[in-house]
Coordinates of C-alpha atoms in Angstrom, one line a residue:
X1 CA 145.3 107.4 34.6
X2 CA 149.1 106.9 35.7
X3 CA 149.3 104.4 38.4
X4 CA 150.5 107.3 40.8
X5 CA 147.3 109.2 40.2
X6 CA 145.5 105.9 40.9
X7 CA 147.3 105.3 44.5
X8 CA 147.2 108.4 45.5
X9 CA 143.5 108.5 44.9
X10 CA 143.5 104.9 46.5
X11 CA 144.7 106.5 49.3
X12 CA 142.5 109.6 50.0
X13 CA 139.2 107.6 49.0
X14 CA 139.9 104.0 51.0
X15 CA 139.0 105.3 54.3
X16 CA 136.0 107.0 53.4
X17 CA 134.9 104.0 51.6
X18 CA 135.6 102.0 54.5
X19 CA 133.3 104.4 57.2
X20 CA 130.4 104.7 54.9
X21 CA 130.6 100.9 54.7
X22 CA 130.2 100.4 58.5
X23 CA 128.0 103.0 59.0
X24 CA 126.0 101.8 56.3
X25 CA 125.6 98.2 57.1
X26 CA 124.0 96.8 60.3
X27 CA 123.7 93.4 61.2
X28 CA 120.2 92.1 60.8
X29 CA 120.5 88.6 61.4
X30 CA 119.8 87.6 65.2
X31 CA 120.7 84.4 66.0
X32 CA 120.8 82.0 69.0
X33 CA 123.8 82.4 70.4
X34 CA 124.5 78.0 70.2
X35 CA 123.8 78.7 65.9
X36 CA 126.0 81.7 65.3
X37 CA 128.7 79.4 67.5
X38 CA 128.0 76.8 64.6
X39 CA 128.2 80.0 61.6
X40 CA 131.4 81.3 63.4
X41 CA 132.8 77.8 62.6
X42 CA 131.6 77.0 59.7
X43 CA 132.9 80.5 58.2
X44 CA 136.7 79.4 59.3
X45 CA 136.9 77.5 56.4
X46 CA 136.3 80.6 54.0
X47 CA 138.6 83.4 53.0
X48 CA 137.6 86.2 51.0
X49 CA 140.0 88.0 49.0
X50 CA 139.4 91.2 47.7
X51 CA 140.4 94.9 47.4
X52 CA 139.5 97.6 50.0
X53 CA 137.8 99.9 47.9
X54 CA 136.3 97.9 45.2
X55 CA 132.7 98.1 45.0
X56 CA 131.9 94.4 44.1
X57 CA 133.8 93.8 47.0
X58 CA 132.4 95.9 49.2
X59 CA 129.2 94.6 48.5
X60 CA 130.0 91.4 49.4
X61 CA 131.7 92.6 52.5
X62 CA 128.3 94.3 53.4
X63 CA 126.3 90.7 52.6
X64 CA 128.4 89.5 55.3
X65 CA 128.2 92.4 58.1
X66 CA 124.5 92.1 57.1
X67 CA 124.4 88.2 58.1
X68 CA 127.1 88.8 61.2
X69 CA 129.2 86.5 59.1
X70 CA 133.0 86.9 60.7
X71 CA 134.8 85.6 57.3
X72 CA 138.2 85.8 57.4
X73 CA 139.1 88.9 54.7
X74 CA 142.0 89.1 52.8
X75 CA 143.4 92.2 50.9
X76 CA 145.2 90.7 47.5
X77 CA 145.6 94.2 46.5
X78 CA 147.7 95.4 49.1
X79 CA 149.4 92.2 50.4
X80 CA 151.9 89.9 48.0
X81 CA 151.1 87.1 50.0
X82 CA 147.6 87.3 49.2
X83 CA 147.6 88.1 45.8
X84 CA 149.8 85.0 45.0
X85 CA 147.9 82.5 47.2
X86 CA 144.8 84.1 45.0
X87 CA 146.5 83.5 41.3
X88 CA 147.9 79.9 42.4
X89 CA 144.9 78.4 44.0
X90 CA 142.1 80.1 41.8
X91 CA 144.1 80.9 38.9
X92 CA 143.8 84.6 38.3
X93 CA 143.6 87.6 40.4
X94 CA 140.0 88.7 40.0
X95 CA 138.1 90.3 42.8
X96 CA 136.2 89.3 45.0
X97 CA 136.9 85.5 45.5
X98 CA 136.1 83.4 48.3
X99 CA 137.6 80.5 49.0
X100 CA 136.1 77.9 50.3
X101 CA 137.3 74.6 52.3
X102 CA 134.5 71.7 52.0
X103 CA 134.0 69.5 54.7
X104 CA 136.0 66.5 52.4
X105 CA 139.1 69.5 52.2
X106 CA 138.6 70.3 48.3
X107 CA 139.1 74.0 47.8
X108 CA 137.0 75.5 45.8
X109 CA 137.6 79.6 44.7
X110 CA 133.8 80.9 43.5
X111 CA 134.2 84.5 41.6
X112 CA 131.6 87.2 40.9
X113 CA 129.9 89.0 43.6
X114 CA 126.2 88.0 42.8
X115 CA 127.3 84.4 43.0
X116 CA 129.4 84.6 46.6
X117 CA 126.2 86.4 48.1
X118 CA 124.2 83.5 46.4
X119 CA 126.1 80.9 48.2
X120 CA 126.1 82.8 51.7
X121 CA 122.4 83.4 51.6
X122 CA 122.1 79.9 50.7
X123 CA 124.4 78.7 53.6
X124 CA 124.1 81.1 56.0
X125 CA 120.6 82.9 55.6
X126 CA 118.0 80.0 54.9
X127 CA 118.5 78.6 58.5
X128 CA 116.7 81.7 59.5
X129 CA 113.3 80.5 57.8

């Protein structure tokens, strides 16, 4: 497929990608409100880079509307910036990719989508048992 074809059909499918993700996904983590104060900070220190309409990504995206996790998300498809900050600090542009800042400021870029929604459960989810 020419790369026309593919941005065109970027174009008309990205939207409806993006709806039936939100309509699709509700929150169904409650919290108290002083924990998801903690969460909201704690998720400052991640990034996830990834592309609108790619399903691995939107997967993960859906993991964190699922666990009201407000990650920061950023679009290496779409925005230069992102993409290089993506190939220099994790050393390829692969999506998705969250990056994470540890507590003792090492970065750390973790790959695959079964692995990121691993790591958030992990994080994020098991203070709900």
């Amino acid at each position: 497929m020419s790369s026309h074809a593919e941005n065109v059909i970027y174009k008309l499918l990205s939207p409806v990608i993006w709806v039936a993700e939100r309509l699709g996904t509700s929150r169904q983590v409650q919290r108290e409100p002083e924990v998801q104060a903690d969460i909201e900070r704690a998720c400052c220190q991640l990034a996830l880079y990834q592309f609108r309409s790619c399903p691995f990504c939107i997967k993960v995206r859906r993991e964190m509307t699922r666990l009201d996790l407000p990650i920061e998300v950023r679009d290496a498809q779409l925005d230069p910036e992102h993409r290089e900050a993506l190939k220099m600090g994790g050393g390829r542009v692969k999506v998705p990719c969250l990056r994470i800042i540890h507590e003792d400021g090492q970065v750390e870029w973790l790959y695959e989508s079964d692995d990121i929604i691993v790591y958030l459960r992990r994080r994020f989810a098991e203070s709900e048992q």
